[in-house]
Short mmCIF file of C-alpha atoms in Angstrom, two decimals:
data_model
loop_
_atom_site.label_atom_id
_atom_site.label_comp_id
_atom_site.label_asym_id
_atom_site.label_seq_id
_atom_site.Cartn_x
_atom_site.Cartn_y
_atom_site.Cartn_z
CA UNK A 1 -5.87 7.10 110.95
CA UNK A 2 -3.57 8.84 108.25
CA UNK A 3 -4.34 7.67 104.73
CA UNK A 4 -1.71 6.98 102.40
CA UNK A 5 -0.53 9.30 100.27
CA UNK A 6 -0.72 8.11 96.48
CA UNK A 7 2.17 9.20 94.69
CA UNK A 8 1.25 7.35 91.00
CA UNK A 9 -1.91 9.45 91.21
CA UNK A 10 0.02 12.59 91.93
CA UNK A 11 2.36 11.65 89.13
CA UNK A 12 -0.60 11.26 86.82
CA UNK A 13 -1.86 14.23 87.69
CA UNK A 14 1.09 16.16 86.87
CA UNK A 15 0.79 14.02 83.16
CA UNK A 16 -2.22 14.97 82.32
CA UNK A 17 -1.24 18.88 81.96
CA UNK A 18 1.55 18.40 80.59
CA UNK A 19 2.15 17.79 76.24
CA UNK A 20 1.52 14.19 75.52
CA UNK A 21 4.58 14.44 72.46
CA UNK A 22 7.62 14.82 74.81
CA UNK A 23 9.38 12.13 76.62
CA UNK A 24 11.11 14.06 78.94
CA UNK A 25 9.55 17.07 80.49
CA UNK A 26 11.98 19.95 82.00
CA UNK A 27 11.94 21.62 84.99
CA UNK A 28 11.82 25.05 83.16
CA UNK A 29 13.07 25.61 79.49
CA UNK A 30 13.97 28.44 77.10
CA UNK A 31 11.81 29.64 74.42
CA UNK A 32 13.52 30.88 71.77
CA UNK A 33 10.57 31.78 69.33
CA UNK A 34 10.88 35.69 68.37
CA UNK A 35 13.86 38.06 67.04
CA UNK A 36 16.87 35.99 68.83
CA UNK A 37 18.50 35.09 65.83
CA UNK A 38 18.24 38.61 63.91
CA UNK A 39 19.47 40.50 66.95
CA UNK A 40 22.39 38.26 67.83
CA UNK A 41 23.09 38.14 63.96
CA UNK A 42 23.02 41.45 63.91
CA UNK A 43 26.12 41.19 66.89
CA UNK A 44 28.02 39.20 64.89
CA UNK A 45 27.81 41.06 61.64
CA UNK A 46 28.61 44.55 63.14
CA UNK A 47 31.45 43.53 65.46
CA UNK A 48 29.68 44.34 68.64
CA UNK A 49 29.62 41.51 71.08
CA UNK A 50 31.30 42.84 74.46
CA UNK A 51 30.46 44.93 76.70
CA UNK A 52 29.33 48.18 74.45
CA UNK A 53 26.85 48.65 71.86
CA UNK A 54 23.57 49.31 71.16
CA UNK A 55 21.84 46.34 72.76
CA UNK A 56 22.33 47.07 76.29
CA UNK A 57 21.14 50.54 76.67
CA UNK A 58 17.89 49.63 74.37
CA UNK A 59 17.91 46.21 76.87
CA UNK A 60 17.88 48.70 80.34
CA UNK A 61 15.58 51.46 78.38
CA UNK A 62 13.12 48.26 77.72
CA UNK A 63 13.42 46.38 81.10
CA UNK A 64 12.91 50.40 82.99
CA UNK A 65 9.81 50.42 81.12
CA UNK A 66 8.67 47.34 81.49
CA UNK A 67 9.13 46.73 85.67
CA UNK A 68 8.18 50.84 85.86
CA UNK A 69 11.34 51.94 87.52
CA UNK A 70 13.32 55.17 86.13
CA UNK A 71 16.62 53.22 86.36
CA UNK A 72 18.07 49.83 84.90
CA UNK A 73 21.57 48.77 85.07
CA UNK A 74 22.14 45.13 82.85
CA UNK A 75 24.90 43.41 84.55
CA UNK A 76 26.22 39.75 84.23
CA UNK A 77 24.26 37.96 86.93
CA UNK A 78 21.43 38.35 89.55
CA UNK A 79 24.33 37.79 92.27
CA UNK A 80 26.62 40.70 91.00
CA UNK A 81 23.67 42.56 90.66
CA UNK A 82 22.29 41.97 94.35
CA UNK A 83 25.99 42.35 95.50
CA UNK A 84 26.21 45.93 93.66
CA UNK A 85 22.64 46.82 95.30
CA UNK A 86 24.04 46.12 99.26
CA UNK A 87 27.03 48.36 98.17
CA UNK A 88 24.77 50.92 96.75
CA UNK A 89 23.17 51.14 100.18
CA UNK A 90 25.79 51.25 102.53
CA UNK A 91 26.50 48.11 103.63
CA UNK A 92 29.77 47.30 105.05
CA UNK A 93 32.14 44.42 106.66
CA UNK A 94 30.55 43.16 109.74
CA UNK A 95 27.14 44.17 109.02
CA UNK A 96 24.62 42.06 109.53
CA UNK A 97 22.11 41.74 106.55
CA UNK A 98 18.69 40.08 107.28
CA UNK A 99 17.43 37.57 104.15
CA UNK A 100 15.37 34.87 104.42
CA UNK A 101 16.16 31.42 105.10
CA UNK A 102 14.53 29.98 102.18
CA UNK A 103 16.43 30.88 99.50
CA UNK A 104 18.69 30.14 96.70
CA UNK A 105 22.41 30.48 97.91
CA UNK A 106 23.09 33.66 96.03
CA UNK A 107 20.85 35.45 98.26
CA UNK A 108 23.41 34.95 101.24
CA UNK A 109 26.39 34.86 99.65
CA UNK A 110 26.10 38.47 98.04
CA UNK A 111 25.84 39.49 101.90
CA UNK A 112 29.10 38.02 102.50
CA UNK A 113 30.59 39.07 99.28
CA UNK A 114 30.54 42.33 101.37
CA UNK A 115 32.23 40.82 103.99
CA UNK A 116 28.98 41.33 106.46
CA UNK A 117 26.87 38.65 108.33
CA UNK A 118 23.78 36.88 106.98
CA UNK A 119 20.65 37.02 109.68
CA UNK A 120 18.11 34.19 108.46
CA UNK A 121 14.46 35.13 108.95
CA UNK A 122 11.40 32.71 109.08
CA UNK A 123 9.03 32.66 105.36
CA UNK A 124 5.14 33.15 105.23
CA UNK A 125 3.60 29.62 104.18
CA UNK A 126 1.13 32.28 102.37
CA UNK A 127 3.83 34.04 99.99
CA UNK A 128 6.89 31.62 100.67
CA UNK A 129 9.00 34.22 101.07
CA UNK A 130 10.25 36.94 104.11
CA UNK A 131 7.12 36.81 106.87
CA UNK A 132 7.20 40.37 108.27
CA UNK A 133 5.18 39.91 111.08
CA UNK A 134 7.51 37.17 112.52
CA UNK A 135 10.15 39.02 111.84
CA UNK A 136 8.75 42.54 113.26
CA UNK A 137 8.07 40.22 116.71
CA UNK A 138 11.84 39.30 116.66
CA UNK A 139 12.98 42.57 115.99
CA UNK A 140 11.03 43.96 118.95
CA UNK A 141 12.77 41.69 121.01
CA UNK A 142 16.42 41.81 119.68
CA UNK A 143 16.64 44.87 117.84
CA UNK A 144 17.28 48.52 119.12
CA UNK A 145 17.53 51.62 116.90
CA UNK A 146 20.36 54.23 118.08
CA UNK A 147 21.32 57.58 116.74
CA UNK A 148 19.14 56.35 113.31
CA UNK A 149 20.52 53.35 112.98
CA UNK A 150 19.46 49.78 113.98
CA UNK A 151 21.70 47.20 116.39
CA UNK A 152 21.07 44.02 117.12
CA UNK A 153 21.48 43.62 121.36
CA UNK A 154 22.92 40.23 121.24
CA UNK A 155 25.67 40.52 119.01
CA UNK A 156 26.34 44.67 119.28
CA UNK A 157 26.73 44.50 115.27
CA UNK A 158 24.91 46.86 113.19
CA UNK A 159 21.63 45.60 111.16
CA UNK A 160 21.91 47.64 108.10
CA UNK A 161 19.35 46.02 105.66
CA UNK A 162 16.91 43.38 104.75
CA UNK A 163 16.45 41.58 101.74
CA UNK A 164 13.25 39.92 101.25
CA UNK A 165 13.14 37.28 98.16
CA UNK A 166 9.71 36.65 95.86
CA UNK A 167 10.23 33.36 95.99
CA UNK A 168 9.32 31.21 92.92
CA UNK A 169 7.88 34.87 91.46
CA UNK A 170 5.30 35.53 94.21
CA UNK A 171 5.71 38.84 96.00
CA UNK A 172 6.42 39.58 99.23
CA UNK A 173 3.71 40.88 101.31
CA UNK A 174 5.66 44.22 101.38
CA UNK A 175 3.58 47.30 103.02
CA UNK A 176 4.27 45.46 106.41
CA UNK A 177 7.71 44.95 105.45
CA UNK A 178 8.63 48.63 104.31
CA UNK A 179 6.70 49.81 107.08
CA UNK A 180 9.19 47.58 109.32
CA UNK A 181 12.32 48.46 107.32
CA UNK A 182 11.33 52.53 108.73
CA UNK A 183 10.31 52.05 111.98
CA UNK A 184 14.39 50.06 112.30
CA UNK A 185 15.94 52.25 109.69
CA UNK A 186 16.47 49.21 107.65
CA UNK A 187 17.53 49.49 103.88
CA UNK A 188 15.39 47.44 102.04
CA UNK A 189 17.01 45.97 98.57
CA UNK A 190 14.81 43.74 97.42
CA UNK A 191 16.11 39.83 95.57
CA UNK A 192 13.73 39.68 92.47
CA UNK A 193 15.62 37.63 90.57
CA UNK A 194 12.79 35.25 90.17
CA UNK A 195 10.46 37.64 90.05
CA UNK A 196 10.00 39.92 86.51
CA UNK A 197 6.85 39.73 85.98
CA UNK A 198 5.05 39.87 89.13
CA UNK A 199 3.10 42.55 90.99
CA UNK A 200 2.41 43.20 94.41
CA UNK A 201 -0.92 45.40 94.70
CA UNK A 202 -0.49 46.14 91.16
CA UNK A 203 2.99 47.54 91.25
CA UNK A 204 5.85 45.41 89.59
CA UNK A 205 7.90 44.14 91.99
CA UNK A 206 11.49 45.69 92.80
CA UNK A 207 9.66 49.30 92.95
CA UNK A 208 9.54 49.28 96.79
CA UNK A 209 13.69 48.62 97.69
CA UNK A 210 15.55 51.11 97.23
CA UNK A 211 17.50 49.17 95.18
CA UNK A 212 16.93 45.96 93.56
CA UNK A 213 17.95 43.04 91.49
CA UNK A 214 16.82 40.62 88.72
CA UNK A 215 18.22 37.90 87.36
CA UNK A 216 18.21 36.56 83.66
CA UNK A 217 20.01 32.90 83.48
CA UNK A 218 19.08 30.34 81.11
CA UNK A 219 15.67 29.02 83.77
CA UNK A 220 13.98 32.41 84.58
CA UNK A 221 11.00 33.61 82.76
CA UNK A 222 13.05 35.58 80.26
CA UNK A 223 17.07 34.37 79.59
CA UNK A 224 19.61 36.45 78.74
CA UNK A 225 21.90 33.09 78.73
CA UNK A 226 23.88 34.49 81.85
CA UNK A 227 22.75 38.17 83.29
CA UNK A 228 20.93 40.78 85.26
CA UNK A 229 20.25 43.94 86.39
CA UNK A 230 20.17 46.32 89.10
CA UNK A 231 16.90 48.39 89.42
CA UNK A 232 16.47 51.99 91.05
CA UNK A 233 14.18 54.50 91.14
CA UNK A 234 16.98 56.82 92.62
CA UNK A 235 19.05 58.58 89.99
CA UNK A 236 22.16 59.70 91.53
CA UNK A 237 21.90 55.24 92.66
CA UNK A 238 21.22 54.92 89.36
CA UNK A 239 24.40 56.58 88.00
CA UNK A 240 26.23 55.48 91.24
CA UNK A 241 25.77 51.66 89.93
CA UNK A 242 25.94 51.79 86.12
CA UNK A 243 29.85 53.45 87.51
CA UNK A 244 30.43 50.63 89.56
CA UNK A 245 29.57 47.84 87.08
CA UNK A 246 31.50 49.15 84.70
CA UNK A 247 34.87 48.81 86.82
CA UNK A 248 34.80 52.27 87.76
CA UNK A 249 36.52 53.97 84.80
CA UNK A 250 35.79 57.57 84.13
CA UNK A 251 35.12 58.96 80.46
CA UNK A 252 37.90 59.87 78.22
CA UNK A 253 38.24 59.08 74.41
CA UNK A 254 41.80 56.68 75.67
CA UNK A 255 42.59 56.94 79.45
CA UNK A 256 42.09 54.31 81.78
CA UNK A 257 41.53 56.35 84.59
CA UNK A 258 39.48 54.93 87.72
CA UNK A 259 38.37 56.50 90.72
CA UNK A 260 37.18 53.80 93.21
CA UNK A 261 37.12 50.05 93.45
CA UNK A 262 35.04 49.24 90.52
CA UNK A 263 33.40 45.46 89.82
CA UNK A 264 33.61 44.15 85.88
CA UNK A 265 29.96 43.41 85.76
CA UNK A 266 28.74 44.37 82.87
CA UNK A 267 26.48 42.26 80.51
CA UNK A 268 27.64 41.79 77.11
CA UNK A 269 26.27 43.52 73.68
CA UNK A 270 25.21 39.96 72.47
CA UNK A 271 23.56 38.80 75.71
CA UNK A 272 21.45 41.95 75.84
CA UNK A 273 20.73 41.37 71.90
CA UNK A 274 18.71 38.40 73.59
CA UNK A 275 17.45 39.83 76.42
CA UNK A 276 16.07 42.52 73.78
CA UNK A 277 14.18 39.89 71.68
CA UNK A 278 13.12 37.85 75.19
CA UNK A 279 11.28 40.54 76.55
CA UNK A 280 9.14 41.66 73.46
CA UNK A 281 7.72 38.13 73.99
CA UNK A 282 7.53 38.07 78.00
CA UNK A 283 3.51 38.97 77.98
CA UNK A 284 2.91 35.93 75.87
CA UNK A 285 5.29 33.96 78.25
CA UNK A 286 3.37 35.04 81.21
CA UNK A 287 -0.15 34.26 79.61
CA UNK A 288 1.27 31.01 79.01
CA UNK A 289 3.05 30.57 82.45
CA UNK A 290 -0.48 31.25 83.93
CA UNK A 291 -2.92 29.50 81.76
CA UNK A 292 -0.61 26.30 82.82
CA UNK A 293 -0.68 27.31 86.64
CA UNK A 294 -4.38 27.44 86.45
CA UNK A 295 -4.37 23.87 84.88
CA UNK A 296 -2.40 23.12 87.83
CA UNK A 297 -4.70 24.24 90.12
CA UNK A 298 -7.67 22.68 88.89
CA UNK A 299 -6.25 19.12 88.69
CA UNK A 300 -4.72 19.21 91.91
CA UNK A 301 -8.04 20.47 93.84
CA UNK A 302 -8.99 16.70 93.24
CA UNK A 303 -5.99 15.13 94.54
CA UNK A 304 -5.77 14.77 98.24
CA UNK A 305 -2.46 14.96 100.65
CA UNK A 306 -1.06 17.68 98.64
CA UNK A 307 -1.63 21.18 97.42
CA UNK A 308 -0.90 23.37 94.19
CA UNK A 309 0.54 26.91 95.33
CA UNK A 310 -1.39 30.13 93.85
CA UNK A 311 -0.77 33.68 94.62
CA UNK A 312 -1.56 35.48 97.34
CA UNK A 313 -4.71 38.07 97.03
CA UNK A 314 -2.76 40.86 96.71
CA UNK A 315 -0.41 39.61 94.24
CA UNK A 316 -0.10 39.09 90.68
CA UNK A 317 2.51 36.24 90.12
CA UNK A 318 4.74 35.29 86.98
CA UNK A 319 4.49 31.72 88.60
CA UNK A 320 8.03 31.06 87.41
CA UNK A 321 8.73 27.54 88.97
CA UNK A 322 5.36 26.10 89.91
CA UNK A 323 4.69 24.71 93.41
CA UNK A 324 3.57 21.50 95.09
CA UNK A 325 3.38 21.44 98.68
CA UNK A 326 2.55 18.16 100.77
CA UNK A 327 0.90 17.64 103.82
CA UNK A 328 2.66 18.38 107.02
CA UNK A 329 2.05 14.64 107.61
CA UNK A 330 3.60 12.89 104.56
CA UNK A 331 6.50 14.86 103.93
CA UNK A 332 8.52 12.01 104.56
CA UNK A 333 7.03 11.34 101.08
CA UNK A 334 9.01 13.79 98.96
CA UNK A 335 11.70 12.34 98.07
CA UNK A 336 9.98 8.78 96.93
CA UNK A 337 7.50 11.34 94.77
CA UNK A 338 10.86 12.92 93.23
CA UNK A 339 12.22 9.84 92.24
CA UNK A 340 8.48 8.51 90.91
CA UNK A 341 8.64 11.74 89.09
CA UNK A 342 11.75 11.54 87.08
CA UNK A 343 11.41 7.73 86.09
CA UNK A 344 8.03 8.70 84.34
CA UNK A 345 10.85 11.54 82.24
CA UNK A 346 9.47 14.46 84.17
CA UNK A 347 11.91 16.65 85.33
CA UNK A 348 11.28 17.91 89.51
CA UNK A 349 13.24 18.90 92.40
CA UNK A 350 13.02 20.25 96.20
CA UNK A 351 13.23 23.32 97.39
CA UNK A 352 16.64 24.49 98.44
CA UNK A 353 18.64 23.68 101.44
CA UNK A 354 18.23 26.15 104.53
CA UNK A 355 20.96 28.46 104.34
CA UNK A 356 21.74 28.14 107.70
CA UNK A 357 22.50 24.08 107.40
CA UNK A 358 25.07 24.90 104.49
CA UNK A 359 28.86 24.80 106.20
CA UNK A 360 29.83 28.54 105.53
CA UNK A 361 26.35 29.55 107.36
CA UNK A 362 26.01 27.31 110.42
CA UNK A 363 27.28 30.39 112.94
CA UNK A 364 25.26 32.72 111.31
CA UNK A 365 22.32 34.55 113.86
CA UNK A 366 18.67 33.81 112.85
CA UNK A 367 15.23 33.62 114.54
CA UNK A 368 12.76 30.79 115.15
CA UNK A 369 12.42 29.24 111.00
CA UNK A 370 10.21 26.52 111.97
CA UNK A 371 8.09 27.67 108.72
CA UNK A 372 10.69 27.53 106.61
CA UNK A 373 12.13 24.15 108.21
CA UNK A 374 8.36 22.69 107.53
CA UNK A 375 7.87 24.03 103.75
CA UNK A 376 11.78 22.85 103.03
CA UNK A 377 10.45 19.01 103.52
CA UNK A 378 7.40 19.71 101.88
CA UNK A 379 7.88 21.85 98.76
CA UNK A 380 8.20 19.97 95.29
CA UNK A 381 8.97 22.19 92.10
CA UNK A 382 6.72 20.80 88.73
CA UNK A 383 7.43 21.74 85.04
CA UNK A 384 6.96 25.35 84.22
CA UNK A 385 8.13 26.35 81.18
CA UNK A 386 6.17 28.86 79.01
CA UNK A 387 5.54 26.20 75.84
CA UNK A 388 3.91 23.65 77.91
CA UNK A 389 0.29 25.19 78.06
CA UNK A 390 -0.21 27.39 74.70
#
């Protein structure tokens, strides 16, 4: 016999790591704590606000640095910047694109920004994100690769890339996937929007794409209010993307001359002012991020029916949006534990919808997600934001 899941003491537990002062706990906050206000004041007083000035090449020199690549390209939001990164490697109308079922909605929808096909793969219940092995079993059986390229069988359309997600910040398991990605001549672009911060076997994530992207709005580890930013370790892709976020206009002290179709991408002086000040305080946020995580953990190795998410061994997560997961047998449970959750002023939510339930997605191809169909009914997101454990 099943026992009965006990939502007030999951609800408690959740309490008791969280600051006693605060009535309402969010799902994931803003700390503005460092130079903010000087660097944005220093926007305002010299004029430079837009889209040139000093801030955003010191912001890409910084963020380069920081993640390890040798090329960062701030632009307005993770989506133009994953949208850039399938251009960048060749994808084109009618492709299809293979991204994970489990995602946010920006995922697919910078696939058919480029008028190609998204192909939904299964997630790992170990990383929450893109399981390779699944997906190298489907491929076997649907995939052939022809004069260097890759085709799926059943629908004769070219598979040009995949785009695995580190979902909630934890990596990928990504040597089987890049191993994959060459044995199909995949291009692999990898989403790590929610992700700065994180390292797979030591390496920051976006280093194993050949192009990736990051994401800065107001609820990711670091906030550049809107933005984010296209990462290479290719320098002609490098080059090739800082021209195409910036609408394609060639140099010249007053011409407007443009040589391709160019995207109006780029991130503002002011925003990368913040970005600037956020990032001299992201190890702190991460120590804090963590420290909370492992309060997490602890409580919730009491509690039964229900399990806090860590990191996989080979990972070192930012644990951006920490993770509850229930037992297969009461996830008919969520829901009453989200609304238990926000009448005790703690902020919560579920994971997002499948992609391929949403209306613009239902004809889309994908493989067996019976993983992803089982940790959408089960996953619960919990507060996360850096202040809450210092």
């Amino acid at each position: 016999m099943i026992s009965k899941l006990d939502l007030n003491a999951i609800v408690t537990t959740i309490k008791e790591c969280l600051p006693k002062e605060r009535d309402i706990i969010g799902l994931h906050e803003p700390v503005f704590t460092g130079n903010e206000w000087a660097y944005i004041k220093d926007c305002l007083d010299t004029g430079w606000v837009s889209s040139v000035g000093k801030y955003v090449e010191l912001f890409e020199k910084q963020l380069a640095d920081y993640t390890g690549v040798k090329h960062a390209v701030a632009v307005m939001n993770g989506t133009a910047a994953l949208h850039i990164a399938l251009i960048l490697v060749g994808v084109k109308p009618n492709d299809e694109v293979i991204v994970p079922d489990l995602t946010f909605v920006a995922t697919a929808n910078a696939v058919a920004y480029c008028s190609a096909i998204p192909h939904f793969a299964d997630s790992s219940e170990k990383t929450l994100g893109l399981d390779p092995y699944k997906l190298e079993e489907y491929l076997n059986d649907i995939a052939e690769v022809r004069y260097g390229e890759c085709f799926n069988k059943k629908t004769g359309r070219r598979i040009k890339a995949v785009v695995p997600m580190h979902t909630f910040g934890h990596p990928v398991d990504m040597d089987p996937l890049v191993e994959l990605a060459q044995r199909f001549k995949l291009e692999l672009v990898e989403d790590a929007a929610e992700s700065l911060g994180s390292y797979y076997k030591g390496r920051h994530t976006g280093n194993w794409g050949k192009v990736s992207a990051v994401s800065f709005n107001g609820n990711k580890t670091i906030t550049t209010g809107g933005g984010g930013a296209i990462l290479t370790n290719d320098e002609e892709i490098g080059k090739l993307a800082k021209h195409l976020t910036t609408t394609a206009k060639l140099p010249h002290k007053w011409a407007f001359n443009h040589d391709m179709i160019g995207y109006n991408y780029r991130l503002p002086n002011i925003n990368a002012a913040l970005g600037c000040a956020q990032l001299e305080q992201l190890p702190l946020f991460l120590k804090n991020k963590r420290a909370l995580a492992e309060k997490y953990r602890k409580a919730f190795s009491k509690i039964n029916g229900v399990k806090f998410f860590t990191e996989p061994e080979f990972a070192t997560s930012n644990y951006w949006l920490n993770v509850l997961i229930l037992n297969k047998e009461y996830a008919h449970e969520r829901d009453k534990l989200l609304e238990l959750t926000y009448t005790h002023g703690i902020q919560t939510r579920p994971v997002w919808i499948l992609m391929h339930k949403l209306p613009m997605y239902q004809t889309c191809p994908r493989m067996d997600v019976s993983m992803a169909e089982s940790l959408e009914a089960r996953i619960i997101n919990i507060p996360s934001s850096p202040f809450l454990c210092r």
